[in-house]
Tab-separated table of N, CA and C in Angstrom:
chain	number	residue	atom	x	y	z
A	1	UNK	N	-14.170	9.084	0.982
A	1	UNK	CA	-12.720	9.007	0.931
A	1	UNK	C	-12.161	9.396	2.292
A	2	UNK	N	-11.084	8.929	2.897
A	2	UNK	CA	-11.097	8.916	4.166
A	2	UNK	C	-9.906	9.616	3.744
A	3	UNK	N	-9.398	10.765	4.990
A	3	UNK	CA	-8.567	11.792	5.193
A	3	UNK	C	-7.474	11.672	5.671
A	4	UNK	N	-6.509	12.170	4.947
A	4	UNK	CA	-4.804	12.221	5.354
A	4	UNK	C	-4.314	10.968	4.885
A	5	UNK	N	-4.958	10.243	4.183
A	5	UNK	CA	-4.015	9.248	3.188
A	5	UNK	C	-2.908	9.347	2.365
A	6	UNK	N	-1.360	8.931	2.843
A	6	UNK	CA	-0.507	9.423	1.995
A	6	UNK	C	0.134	8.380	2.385
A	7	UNK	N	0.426	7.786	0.976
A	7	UNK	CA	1.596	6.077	0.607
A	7	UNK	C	2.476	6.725	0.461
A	8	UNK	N	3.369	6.305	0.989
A	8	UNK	CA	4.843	6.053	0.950
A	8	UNK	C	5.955	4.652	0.419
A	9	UNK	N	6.436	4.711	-0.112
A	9	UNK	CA	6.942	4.102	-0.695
A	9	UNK	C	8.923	3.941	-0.672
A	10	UNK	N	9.584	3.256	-0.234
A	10	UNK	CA	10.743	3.123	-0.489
A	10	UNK	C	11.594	2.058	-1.739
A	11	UNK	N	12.094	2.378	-2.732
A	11	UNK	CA	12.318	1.570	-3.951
A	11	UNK	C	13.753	2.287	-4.221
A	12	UNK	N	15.139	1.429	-4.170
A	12	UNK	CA	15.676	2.107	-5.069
A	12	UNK	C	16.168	2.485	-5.938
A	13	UNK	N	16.689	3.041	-6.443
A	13	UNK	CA	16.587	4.123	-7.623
A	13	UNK	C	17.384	2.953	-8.787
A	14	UNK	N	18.346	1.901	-8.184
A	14	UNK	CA	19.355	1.371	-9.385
A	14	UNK	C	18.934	-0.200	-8.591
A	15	UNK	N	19.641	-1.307	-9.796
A	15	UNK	CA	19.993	-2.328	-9.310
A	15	UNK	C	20.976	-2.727	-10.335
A	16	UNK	N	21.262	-3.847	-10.553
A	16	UNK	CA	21.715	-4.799	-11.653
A	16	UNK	C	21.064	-5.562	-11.707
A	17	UNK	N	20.961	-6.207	-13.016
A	17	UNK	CA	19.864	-7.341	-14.138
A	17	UNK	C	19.804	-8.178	-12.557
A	18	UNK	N	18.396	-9.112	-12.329
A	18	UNK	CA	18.814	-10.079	-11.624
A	18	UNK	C	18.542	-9.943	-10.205
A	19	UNK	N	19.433	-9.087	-9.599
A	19	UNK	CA	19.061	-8.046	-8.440
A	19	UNK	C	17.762	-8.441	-7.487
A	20	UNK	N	17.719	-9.379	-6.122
A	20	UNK	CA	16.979	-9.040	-6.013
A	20	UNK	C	16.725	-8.074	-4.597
A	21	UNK	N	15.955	-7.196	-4.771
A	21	UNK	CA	16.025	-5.567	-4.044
A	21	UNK	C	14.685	-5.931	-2.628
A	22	UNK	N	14.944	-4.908	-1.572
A	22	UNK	CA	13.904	-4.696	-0.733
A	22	UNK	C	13.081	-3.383	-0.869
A	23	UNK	N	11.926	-3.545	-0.994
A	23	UNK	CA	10.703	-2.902	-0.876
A	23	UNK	C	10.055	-2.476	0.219
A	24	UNK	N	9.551	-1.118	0.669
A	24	UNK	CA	9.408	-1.026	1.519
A	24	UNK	C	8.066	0.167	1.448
A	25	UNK	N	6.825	0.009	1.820
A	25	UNK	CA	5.590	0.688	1.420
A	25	UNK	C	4.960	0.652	2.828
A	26	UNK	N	4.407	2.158	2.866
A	26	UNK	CA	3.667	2.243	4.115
A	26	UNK	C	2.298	3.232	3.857
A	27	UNK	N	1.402	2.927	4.169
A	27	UNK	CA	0.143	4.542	4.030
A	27	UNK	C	-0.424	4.712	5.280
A	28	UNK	N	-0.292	6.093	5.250
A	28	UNK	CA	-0.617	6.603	6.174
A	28	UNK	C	-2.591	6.415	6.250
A	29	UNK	N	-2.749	6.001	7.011
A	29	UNK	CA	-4.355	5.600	6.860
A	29	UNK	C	-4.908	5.130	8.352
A	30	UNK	N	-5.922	5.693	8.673
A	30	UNK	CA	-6.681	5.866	10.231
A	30	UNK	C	-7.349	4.320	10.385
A	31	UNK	N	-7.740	3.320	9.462
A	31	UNK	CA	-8.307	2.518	9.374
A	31	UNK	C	-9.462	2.001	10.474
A	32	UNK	N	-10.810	2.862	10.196
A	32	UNK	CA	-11.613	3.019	11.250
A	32	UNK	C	-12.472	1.414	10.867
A	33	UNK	N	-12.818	0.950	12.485
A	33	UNK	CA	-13.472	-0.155	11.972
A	33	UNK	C	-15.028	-0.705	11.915
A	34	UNK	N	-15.583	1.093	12.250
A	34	UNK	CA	-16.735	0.998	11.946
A	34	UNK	C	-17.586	0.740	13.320
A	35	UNK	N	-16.753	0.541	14.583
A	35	UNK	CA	-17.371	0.324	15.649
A	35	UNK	C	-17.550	0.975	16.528
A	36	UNK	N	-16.633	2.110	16.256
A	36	UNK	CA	-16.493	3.590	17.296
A	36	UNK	C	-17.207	4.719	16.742
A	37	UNK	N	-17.811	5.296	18.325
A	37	UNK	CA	-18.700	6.198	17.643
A	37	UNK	C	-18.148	7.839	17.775
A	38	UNK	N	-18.644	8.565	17.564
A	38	UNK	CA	-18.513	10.264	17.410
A	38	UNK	C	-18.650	10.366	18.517
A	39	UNK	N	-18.057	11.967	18.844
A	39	UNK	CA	-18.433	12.948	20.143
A	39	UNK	C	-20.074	12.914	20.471
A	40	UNK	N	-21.003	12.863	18.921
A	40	UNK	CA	-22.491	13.046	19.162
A	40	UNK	C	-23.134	11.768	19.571
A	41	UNK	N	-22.318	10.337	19.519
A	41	UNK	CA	-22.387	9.150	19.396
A	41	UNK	C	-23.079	8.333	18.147
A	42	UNK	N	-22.866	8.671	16.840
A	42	UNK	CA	-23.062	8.618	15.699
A	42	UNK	C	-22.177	7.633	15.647
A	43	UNK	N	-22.231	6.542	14.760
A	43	UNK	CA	-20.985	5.548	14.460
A	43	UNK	C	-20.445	5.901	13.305
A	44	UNK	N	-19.104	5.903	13.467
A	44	UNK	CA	-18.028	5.881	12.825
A	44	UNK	C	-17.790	5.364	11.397
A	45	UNK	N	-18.164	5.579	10.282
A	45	UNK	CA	-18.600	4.530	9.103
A	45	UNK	C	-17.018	3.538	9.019
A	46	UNK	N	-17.181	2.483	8.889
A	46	UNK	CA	-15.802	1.437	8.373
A	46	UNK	C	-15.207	2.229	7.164
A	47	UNK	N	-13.933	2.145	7.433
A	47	UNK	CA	-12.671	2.788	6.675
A	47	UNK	C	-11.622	2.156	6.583
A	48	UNK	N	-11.479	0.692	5.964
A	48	UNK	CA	-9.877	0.451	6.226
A	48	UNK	C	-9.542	0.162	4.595
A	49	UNK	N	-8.199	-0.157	4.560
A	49	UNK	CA	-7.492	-0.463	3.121
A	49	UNK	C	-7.792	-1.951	3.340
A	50	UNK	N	-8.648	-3.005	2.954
A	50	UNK	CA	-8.482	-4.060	2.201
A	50	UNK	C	-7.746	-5.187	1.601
A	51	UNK	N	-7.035	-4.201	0.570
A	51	UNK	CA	-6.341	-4.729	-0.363
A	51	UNK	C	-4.873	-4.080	-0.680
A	52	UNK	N	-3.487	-4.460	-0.939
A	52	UNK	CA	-2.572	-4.364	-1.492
A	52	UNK	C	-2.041	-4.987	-2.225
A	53	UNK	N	-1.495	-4.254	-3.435
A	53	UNK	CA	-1.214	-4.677	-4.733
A	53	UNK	C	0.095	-3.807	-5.345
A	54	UNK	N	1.373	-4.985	-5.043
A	54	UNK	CA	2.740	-4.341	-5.739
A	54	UNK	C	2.710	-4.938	-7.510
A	55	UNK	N	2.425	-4.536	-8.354
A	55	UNK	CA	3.125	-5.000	-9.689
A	55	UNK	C	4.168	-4.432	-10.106
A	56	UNK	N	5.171	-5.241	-11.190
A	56	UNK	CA	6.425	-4.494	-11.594
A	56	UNK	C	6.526	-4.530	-13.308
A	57	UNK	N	6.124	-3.427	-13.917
A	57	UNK	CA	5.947	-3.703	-15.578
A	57	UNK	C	4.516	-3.937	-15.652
A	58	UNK	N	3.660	-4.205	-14.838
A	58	UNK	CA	2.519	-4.703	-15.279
A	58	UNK	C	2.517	-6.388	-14.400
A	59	UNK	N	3.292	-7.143	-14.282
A	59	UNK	CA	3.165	-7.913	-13.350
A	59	UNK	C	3.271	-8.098	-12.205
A	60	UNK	N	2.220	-8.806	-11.764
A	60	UNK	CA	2.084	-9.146	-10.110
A	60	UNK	C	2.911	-9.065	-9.055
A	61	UNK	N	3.903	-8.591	-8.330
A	61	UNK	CA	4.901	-9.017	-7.553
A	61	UNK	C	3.917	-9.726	-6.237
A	62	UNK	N	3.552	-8.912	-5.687
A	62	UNK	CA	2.688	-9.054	-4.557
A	62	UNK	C	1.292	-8.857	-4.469
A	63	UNK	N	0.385	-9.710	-3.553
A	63	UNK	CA	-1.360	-9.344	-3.786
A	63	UNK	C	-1.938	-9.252	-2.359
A	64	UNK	N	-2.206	-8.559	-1.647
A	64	UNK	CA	-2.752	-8.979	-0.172
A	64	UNK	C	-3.959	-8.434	0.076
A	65	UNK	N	-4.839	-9.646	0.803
A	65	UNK	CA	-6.014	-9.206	1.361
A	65	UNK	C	-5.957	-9.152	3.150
A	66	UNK	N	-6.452	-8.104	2.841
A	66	UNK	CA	-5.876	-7.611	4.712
A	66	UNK	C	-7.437	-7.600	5.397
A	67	UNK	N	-7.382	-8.180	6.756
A	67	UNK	CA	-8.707	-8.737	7.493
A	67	UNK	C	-9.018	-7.217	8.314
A	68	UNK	N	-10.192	-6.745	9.061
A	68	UNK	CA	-10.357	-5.638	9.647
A	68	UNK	C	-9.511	-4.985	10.835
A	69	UNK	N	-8.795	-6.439	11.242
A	69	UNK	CA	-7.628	-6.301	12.619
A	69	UNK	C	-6.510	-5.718	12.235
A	70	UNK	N	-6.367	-5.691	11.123
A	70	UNK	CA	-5.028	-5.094	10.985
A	70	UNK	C	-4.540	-3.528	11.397
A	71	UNK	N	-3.444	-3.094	11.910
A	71	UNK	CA	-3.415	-2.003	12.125
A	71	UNK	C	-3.454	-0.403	11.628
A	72	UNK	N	-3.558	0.395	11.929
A	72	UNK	CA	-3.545	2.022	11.535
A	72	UNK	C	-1.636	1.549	10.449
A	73	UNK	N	-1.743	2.370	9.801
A	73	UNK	CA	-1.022	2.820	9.067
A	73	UNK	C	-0.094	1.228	8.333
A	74	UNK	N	-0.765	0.694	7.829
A	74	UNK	CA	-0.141	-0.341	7.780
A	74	UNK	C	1.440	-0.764	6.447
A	75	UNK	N	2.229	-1.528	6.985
A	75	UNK	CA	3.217	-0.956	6.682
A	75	UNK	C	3.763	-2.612	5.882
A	76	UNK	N	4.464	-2.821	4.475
A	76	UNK	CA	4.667	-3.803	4.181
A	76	UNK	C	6.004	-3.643	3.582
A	77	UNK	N	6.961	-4.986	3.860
A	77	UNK	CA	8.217	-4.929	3.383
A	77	UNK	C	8.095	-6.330	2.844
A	78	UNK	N	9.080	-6.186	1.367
A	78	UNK	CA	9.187	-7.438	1.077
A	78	UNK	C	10.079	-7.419	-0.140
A	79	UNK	N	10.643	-8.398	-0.822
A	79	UNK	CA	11.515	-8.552	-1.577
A	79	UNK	C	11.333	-8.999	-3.077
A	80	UNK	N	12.046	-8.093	-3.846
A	80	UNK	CA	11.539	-8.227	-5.484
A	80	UNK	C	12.829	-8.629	-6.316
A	81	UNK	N	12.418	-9.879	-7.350
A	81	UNK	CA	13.528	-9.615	-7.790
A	81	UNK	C	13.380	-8.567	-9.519
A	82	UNK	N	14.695	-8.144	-9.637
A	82	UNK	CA	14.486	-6.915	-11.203
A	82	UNK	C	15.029	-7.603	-12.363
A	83	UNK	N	14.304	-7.868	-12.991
A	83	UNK	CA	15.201	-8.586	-14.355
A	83	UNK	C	15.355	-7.784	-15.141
A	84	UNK	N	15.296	-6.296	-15.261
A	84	UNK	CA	15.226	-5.039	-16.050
A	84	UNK	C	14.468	-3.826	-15.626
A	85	UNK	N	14.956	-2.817	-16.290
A	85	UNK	CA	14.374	-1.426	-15.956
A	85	UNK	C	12.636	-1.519	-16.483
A	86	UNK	N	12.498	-1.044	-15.047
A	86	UNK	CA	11.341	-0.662	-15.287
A	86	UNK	C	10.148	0.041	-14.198
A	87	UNK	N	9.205	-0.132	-13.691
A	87	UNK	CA	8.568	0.848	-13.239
A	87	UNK	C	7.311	-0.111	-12.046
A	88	UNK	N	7.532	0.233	-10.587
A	88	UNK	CA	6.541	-0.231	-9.719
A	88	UNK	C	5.699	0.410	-10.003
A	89	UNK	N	4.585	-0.257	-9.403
A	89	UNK	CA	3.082	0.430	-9.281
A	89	UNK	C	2.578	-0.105	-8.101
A	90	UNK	N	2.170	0.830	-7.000
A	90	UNK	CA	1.800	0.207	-5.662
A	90	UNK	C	0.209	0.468	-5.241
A	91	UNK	N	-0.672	0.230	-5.098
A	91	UNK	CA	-1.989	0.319	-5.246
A	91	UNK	C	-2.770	-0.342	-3.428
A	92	UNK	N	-3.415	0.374	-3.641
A	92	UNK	CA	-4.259	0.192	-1.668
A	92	UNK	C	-5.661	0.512	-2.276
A	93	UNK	N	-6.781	-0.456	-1.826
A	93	UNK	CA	-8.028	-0.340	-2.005
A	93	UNK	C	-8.622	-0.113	-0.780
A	94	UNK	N	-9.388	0.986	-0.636
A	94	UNK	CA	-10.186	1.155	0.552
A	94	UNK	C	-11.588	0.629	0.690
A	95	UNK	N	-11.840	0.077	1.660
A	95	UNK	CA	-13.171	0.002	1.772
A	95	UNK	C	-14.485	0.865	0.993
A	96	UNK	N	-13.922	2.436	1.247
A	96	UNK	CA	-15.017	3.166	0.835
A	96	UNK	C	-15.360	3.378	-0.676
A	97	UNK	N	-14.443	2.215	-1.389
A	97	UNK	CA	-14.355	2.395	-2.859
A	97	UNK	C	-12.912	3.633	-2.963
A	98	UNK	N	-12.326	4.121	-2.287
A	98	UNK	CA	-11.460	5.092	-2.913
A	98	UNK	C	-9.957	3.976	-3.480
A	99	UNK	N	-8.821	4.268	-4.315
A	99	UNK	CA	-8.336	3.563	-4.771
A	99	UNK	C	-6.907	4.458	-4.647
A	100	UNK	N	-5.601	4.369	-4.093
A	100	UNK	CA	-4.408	4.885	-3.575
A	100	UNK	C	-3.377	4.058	-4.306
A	101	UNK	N	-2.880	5.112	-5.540
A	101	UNK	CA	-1.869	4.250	-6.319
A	101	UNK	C	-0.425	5.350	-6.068
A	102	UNK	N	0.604	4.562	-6.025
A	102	UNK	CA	1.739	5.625	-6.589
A	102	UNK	C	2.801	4.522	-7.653
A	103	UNK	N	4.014	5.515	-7.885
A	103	UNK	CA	4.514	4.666	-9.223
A	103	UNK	C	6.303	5.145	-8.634
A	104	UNK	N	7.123	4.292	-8.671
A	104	UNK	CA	8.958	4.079	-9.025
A	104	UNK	C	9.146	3.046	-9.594
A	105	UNK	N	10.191	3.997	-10.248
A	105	UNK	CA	10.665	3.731	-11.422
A	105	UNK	C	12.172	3.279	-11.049
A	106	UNK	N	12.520	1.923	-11.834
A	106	UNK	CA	13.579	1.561	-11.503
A	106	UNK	C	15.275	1.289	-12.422
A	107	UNK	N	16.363	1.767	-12.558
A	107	UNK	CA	16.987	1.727	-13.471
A	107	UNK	C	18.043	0.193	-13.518
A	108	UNK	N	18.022	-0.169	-13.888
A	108	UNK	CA	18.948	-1.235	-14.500
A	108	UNK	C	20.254	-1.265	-15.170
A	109	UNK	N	21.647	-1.404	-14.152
A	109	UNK	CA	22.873	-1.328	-15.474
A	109	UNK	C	23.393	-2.626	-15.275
């Protein structure tokens, strides 16, 4: 599990039926690519996030497979629409098998 991983997430809090809102998700993540070595010159094991995955209720909004170039802390914005209250789920797969979910919740009047 690679160290100092912390998602962030911007969602907010209200919309109206319909609504469609901006999203805004970032994790903090070193995304090593396995080619750099240690002070002892030991290599570096590969560490990056993979995969991102926005669902809303349980469905899909967004799915991305991210290539090894991509950068340190990688950061995604994009646009949802809300047809009712209910609840994101934002999910990052790491290489090393570790799995980085968080959850907002969204209200509807």
């Amino acid at each position: 599990m690679a160290k100092g991983v912390k998602p962030r997430v911007k969602v907010p809090k209200s919309a109206s039926a319909g609504d469609t809102i901006t999203i805004k998700t970032l994790i903090s993540h070193k995304m090593e690519s396995g080619q750099r070595k240690d002070s002892d010159g030991n290599t570096i094991p590969r560490s990056i996030i993979n995969r991102f995955v926005a669902s809303f209720n349980g469905e899909t909004v967004i799915d991305v497979d991210m290539a090894p170039a991509i950068s340190t802390n990688p950061y995604f914005e994009f646009d949802a629409k809300v047809p009712e209250a209910g609840e994101f789920t934002f999910t990052w797969y790491d290489d090393d098998g570790s799995v980085y979910e968080t959850t907002n919740a969204i209200a509807v009047s």
